[in-house]
Structures are given as structure tokens and as C-alpha cells.
PDB file of N, CA, C and O in Angstrom:
ATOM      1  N   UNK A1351     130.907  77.212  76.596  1.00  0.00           N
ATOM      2  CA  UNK A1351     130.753  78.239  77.613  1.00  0.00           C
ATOM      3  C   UNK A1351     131.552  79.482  77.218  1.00  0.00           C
ATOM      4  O   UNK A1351     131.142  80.639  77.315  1.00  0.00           O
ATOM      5  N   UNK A1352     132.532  79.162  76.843  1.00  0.00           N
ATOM      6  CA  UNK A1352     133.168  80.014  76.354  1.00  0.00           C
ATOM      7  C   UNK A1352     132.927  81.434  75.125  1.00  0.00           C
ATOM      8  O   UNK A1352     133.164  82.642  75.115  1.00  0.00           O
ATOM      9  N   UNK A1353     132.236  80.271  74.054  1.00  0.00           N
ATOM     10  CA  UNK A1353     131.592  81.436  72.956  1.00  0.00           C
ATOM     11  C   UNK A1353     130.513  81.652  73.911  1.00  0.00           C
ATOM     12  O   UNK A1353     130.412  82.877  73.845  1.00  0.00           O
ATOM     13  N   UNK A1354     129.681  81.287  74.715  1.00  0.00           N
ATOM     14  CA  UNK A1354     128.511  82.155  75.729  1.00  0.00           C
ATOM     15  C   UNK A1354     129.106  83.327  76.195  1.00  0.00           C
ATOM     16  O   UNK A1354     128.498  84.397  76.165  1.00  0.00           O
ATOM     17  N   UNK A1355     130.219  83.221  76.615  1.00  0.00           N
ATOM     18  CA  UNK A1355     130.923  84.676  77.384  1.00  0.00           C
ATOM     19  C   UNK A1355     131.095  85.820  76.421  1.00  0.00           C
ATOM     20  O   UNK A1355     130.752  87.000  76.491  1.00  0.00           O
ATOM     21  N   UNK A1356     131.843  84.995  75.334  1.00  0.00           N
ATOM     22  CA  UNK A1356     132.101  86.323  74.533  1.00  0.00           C
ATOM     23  C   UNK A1356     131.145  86.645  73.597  1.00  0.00           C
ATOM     24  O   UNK A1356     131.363  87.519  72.759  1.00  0.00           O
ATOM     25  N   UNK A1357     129.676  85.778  73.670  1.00  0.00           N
ATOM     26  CA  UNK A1357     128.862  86.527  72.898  1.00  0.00           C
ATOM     27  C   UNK A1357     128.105  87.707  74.016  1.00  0.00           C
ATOM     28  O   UNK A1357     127.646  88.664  73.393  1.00  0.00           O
ATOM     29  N   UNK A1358     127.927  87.783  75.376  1.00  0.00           N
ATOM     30  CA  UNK A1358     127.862  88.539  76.432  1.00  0.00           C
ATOM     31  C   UNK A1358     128.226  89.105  76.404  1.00  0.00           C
ATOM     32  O   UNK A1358     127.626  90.135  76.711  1.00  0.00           O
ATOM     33  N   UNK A1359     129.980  89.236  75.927  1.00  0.00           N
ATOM     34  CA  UNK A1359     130.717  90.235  76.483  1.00  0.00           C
ATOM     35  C   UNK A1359     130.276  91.874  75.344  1.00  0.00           C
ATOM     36  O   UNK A1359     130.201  93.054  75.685  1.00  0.00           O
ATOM     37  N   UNK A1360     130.070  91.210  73.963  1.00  0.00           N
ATOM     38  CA  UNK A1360     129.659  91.735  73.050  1.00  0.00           C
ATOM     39  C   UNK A1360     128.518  93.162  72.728  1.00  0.00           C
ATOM     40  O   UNK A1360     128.278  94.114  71.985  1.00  0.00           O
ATOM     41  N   UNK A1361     128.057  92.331  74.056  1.00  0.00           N
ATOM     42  CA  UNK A1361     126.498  93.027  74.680  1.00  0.00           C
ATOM     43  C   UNK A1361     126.708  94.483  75.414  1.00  0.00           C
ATOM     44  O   UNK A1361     127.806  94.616  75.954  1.00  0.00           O
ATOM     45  N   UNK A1362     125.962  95.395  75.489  1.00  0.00           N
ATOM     46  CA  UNK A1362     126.058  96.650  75.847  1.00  0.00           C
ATOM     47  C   UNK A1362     126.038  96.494  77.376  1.00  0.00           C
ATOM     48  O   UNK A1362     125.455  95.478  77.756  1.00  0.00           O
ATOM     49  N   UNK A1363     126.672  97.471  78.558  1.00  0.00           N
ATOM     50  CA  UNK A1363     126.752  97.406  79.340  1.00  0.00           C
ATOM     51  C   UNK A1363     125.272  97.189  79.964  1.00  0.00           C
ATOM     52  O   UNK A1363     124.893  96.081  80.343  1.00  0.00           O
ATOM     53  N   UNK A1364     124.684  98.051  80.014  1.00  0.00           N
ATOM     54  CA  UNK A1364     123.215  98.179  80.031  1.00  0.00           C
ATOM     55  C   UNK A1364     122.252  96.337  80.265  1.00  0.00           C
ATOM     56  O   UNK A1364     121.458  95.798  81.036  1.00  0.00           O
ATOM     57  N   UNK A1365     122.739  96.150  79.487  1.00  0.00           N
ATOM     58  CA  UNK A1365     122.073  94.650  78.828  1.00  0.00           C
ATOM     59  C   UNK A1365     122.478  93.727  79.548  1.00  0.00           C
ATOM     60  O   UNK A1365     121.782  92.843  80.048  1.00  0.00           O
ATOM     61  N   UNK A1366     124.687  94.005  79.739  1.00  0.00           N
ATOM     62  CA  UNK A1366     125.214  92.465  80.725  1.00  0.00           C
ATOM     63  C   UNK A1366     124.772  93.026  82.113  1.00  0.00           C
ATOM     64  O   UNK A1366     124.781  92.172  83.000  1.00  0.00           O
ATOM     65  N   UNK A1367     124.333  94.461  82.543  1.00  0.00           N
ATOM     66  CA  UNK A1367     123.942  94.431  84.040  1.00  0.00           C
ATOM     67  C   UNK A1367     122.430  93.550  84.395  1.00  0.00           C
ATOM     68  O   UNK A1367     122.241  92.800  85.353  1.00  0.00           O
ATOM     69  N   UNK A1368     121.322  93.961  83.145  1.00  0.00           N
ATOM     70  CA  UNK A1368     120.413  93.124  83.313  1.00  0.00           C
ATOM     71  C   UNK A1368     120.484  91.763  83.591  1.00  0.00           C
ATOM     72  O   UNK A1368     120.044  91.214  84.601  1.00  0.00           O
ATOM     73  N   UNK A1369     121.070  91.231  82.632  1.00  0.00           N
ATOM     74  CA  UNK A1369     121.206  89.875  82.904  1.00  0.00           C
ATOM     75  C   UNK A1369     122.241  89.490  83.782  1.00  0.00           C
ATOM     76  O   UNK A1369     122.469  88.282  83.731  1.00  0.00           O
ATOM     77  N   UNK A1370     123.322  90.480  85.001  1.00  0.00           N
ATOM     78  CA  UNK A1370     123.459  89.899  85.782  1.00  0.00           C
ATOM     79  C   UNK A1370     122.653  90.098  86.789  1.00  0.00           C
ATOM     80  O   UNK A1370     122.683  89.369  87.780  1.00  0.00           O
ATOM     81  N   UNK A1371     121.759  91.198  86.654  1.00  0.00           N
ATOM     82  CA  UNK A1371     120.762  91.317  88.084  1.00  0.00           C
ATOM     83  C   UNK A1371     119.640  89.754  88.311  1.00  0.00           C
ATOM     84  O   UNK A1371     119.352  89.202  89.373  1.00  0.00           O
ATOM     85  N   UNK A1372     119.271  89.435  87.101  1.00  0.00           N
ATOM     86  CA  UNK A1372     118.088  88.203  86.894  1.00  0.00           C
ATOM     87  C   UNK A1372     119.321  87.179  87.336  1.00  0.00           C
ATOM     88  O   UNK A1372     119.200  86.580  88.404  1.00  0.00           O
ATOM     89  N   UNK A1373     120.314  87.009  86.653  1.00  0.00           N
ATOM     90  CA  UNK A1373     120.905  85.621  87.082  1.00  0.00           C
ATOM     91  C   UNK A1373     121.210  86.127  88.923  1.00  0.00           C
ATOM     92  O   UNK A1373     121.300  85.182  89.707  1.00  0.00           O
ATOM     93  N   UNK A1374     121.320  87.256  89.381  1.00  0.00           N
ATOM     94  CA  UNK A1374     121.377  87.007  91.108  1.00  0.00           C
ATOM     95  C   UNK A1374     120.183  87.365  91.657  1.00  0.00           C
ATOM     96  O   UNK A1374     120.364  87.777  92.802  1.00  0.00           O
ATOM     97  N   UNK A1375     119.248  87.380  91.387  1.00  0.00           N
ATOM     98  CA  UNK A1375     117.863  86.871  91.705  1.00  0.00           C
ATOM     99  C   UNK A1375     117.782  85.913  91.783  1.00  0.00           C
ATOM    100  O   UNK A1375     117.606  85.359  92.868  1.00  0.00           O
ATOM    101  N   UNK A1376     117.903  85.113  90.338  1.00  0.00           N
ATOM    102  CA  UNK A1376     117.207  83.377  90.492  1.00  0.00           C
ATOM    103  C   UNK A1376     118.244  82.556  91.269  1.00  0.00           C
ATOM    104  O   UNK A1376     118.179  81.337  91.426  1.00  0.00           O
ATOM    105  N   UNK A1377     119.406  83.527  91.834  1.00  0.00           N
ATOM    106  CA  UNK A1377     120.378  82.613  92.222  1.00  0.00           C
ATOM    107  C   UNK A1377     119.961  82.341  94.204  1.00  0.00           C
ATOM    108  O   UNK A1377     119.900  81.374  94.963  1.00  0.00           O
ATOM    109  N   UNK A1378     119.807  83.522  94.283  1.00  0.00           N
ATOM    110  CA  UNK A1378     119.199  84.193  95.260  1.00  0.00           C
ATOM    111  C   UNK A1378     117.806  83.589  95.911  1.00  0.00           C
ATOM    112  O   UNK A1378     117.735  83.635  97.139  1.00  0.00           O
ATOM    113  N   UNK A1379     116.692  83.025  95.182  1.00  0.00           N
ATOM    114  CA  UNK A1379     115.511  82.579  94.724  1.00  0.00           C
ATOM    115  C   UNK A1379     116.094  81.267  95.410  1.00  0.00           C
ATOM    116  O   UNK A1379     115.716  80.965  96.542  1.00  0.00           O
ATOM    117  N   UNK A1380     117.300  80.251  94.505  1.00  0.00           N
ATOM    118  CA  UNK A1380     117.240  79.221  95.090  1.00  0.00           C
ATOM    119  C   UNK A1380     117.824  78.955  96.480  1.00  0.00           C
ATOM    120  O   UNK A1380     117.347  78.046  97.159  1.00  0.00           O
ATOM    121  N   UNK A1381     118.929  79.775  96.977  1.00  0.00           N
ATOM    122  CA  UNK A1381     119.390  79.525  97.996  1.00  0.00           C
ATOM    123  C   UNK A1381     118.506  79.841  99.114  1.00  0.00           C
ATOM    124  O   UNK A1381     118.935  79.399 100.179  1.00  0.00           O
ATOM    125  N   UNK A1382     117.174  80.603  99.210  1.00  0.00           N
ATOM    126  CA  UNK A1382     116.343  81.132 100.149  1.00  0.00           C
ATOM    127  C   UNK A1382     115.166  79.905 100.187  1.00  0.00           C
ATOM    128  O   UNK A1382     114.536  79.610 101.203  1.00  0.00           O
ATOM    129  N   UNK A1383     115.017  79.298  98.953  1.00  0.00           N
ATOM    130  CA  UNK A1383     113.904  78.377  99.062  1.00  0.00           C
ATOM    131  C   UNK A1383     114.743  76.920  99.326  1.00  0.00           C
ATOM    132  O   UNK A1383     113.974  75.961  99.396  1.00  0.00           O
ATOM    133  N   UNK A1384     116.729  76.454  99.544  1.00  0.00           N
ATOM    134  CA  UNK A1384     116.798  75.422  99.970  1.00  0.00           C
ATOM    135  C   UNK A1384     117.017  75.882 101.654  1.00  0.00           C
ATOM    136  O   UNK A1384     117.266  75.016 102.492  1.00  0.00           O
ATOM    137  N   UNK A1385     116.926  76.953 101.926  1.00  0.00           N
ATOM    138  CA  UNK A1385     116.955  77.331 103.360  1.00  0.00           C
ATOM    139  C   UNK A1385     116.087  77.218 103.817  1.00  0.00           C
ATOM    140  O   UNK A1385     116.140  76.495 104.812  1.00  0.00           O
ATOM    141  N   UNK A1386     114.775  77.785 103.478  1.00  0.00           N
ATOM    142  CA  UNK A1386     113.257  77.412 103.966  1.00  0.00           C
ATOM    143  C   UNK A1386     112.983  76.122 103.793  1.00  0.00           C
ATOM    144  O   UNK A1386     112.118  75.786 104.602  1.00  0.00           O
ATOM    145  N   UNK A1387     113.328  75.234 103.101  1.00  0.00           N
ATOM    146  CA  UNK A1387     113.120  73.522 103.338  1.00  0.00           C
ATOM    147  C   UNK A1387     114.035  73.056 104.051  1.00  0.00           C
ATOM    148  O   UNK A1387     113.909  71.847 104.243  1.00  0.00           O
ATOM    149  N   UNK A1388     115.333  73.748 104.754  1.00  0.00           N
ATOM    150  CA  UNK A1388     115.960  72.525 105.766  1.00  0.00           C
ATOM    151  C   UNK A1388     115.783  73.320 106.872  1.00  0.00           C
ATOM    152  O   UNK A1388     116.275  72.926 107.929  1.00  0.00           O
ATOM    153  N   UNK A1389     114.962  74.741 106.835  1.00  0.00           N
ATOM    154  CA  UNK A1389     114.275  74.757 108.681  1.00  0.00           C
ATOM    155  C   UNK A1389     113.094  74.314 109.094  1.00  0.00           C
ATOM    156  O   UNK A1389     112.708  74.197 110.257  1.00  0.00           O
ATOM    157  N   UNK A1390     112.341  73.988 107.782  1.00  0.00           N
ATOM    158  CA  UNK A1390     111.326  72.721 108.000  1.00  0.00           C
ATOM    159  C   UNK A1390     111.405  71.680 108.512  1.00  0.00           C
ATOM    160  O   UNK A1390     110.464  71.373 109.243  1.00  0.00           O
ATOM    161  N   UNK A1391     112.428  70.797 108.369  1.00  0.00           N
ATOM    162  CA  UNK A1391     112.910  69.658 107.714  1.00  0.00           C
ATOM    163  C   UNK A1391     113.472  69.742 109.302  1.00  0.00           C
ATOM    164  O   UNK A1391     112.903  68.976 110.080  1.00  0.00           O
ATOM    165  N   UNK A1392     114.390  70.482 109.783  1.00  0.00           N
ATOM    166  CA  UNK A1392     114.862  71.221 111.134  1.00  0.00           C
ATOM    167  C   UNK A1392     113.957  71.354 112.290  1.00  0.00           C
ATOM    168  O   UNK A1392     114.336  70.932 113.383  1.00  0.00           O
ATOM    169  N   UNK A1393     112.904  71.850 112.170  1.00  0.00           N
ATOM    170  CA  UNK A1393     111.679  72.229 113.323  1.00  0.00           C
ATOM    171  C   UNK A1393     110.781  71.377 113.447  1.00  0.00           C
ATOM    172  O   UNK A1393     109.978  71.398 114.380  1.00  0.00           O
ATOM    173  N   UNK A1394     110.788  70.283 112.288  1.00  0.00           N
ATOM    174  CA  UNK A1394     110.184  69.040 112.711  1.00  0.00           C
ATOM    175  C   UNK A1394     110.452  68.257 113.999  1.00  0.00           C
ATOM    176  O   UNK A1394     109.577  67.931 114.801  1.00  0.00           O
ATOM    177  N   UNK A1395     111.846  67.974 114.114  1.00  0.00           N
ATOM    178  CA  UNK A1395     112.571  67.038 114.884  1.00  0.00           C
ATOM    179  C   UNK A1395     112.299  67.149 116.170  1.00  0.00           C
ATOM    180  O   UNK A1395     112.859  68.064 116.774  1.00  0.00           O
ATOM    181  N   UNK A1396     111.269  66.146 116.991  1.00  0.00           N
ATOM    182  CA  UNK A1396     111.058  66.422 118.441  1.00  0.00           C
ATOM    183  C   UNK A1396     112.523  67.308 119.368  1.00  0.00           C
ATOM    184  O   UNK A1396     112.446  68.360 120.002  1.00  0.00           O
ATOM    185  N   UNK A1397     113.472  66.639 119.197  1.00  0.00           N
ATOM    186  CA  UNK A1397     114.846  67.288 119.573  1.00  0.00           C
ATOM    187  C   UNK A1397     115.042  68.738 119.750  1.00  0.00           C
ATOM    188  O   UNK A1397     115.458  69.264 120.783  1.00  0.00           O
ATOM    189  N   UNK A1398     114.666  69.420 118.519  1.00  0.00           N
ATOM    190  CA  UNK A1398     114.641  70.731 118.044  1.00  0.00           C
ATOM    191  C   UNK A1398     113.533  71.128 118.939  1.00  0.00           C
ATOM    192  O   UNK A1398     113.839  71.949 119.805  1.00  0.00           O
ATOM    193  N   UNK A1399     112.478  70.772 118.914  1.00  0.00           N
ATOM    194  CA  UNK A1399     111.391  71.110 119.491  1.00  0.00           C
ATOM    195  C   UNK A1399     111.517  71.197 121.277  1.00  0.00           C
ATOM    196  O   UNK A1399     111.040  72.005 122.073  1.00  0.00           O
ATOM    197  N   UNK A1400     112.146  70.308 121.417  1.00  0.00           N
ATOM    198  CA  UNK A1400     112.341  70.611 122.846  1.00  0.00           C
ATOM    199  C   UNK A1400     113.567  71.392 123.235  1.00  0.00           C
ATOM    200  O   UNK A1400     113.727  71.517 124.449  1.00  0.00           O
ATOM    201  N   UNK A1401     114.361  71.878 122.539  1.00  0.00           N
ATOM    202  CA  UNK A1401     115.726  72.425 122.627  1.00  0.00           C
ATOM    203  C   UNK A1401     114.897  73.848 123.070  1.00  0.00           C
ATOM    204  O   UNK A1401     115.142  74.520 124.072  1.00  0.00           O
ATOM    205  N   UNK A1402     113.690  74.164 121.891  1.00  0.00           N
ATOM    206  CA  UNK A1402     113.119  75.718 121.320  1.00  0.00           C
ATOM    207  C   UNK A1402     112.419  76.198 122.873  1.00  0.00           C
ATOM    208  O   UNK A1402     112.492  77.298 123.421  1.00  0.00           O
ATOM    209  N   UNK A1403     111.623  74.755 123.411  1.00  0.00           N
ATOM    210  CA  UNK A1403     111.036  75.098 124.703  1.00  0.00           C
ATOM    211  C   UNK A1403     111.826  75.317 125.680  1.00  0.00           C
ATOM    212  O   UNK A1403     111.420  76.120 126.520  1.00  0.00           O
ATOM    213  N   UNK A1404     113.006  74.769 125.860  1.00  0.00           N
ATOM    214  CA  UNK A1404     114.282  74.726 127.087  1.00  0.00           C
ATOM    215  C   UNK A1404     114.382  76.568 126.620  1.00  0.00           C
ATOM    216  O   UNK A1404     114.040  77.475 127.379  1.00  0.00           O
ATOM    217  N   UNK A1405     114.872  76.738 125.358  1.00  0.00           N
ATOM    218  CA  UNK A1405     115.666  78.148 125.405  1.00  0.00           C
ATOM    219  C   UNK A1405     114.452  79.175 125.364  1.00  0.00           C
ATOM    220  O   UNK A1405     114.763  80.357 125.219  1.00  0.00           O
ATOM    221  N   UNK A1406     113.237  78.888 125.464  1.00  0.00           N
ATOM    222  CA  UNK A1406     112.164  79.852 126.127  1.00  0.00           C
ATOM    223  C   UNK A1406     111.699  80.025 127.390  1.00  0.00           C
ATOM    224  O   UNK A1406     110.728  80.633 127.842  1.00  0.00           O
ATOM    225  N   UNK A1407     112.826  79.189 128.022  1.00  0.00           N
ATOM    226  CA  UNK A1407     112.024  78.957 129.414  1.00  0.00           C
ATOM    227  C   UNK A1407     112.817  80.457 130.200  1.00  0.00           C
ATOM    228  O   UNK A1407     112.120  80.928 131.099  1.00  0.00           O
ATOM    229  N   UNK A1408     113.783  80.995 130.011  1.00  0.00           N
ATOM    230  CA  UNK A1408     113.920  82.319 130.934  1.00  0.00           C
ATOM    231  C   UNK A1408     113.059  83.535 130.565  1.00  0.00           C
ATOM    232  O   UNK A1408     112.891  84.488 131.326  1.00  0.00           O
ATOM    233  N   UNK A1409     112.443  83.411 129.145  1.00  0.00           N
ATOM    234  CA  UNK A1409     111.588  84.468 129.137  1.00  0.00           C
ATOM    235  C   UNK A1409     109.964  83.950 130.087  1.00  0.00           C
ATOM    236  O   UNK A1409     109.372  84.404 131.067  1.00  0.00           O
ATOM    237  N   UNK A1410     109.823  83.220 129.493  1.00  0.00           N
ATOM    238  CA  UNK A1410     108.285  82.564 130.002  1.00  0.00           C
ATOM    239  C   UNK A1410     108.485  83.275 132.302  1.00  0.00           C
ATOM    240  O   UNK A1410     107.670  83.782 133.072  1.00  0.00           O
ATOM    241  N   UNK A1411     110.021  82.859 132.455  1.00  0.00           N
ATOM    242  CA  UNK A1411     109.954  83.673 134.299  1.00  0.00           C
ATOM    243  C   UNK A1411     109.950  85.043 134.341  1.00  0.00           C
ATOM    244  O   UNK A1411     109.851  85.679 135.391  1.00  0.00           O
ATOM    245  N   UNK A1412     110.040  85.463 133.393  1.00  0.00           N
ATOM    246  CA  UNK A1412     110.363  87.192 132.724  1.00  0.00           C
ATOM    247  C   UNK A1412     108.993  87.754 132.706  1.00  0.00           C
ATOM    248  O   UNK A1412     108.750  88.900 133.084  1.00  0.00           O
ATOM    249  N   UNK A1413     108.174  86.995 132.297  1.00  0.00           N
ATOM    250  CA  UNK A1413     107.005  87.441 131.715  1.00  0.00           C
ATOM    251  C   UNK A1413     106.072  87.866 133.003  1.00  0.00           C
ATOM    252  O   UNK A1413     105.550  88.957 133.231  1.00  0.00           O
ATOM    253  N   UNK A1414     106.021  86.276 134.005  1.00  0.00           N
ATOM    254  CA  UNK A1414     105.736  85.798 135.033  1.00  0.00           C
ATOM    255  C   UNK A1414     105.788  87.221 136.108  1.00  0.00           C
ATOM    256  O   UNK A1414     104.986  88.034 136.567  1.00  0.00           O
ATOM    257  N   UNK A1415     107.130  86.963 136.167  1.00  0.00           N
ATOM    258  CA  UNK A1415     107.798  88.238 136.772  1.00  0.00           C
ATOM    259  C   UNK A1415     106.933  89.816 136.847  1.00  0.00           C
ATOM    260  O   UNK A1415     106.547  90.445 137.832  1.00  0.00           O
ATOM    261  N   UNK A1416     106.822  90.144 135.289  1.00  0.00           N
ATOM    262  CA  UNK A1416     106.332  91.570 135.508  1.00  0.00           C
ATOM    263  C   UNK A1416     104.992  91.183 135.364  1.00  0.00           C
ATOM    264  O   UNK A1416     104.263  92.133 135.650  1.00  0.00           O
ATOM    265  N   UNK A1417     104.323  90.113 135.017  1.00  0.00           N
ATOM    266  CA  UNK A1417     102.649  90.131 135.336  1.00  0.00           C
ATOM    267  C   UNK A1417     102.652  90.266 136.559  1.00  0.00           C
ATOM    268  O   UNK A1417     101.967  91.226 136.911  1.00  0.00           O
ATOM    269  N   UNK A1418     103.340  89.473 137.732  1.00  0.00           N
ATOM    270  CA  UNK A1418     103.092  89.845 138.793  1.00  0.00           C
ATOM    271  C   UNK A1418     103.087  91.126 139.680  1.00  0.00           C
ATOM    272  O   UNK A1418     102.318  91.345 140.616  1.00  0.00           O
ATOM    273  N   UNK A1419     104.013  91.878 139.250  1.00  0.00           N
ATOM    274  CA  UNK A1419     103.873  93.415 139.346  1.00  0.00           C
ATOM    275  C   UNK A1419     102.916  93.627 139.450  1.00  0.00           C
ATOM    276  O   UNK A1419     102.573  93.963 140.584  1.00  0.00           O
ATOM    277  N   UNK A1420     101.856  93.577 138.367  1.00  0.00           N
ATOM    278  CA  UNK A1420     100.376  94.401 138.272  1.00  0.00           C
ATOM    279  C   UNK A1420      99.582  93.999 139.178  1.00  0.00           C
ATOM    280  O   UNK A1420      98.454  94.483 139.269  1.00  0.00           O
TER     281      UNK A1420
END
């Protein structure tokens, strides 16, 4: 790892910014795609599912509310 660094370091500025922009992309890449599989994994769970309907229930009287207005 070490000769990896200092053959990097070797490298023109230009060149180590590229390759740190791609390495925080793909780094970036994975942490967004293990996030999108554990709110899957998350919104499955009847539990979750009924938690989502409980914390919609003051808009759903909200709604109620100003339809009745009209």
C-alpha cells in the first residue's frame, strides 16, 4: 500500500484530483445503493407499514378538513 501511495504521490496534481474524484464517486455509489437496500428491506416490515399509516393519519383530517370547505 505503501509503494501505491508514493507511486500517486508522484502523479501530477491534475491526475491525483481525478482519481480522487472517481474513488468518491464509487465510494459514494456504494453507500447510496447499501441505503436503498435497507429501506427496502425496512418498508417491507408490516410494523413499518403500519407505523407509515398511524403517522399519516393527521394529514389524511387536514385534507378532510379543507375538502370540506368547498
Amino acid at each position: 500500500m505503501k509503494k501505491f501511495i508514493h507511486h500517486i504521490r508522484g502523479k501530477s496534481e491534475q491526475t491525483r484530483k481525478h482519481i480522487l474524484h472517481v474513488l468518491t464517486l464509487v465510494f459514494a455509489a456504494i453507500l447510496i445503493s447499501l441505503w436503498v437496500y435497507s429501506l427496502g428491506a425496512n418498508f417491507t416490515n408490516p410494523d413499518t407499514q403500519a407505523t407509515v399509516k398511524q403517522g399519516f393519519k393527521p394529514f389524511t383530517v387536514i385534507k378532510d378538513n379543507v375538502l370540506s370547505l368547498w
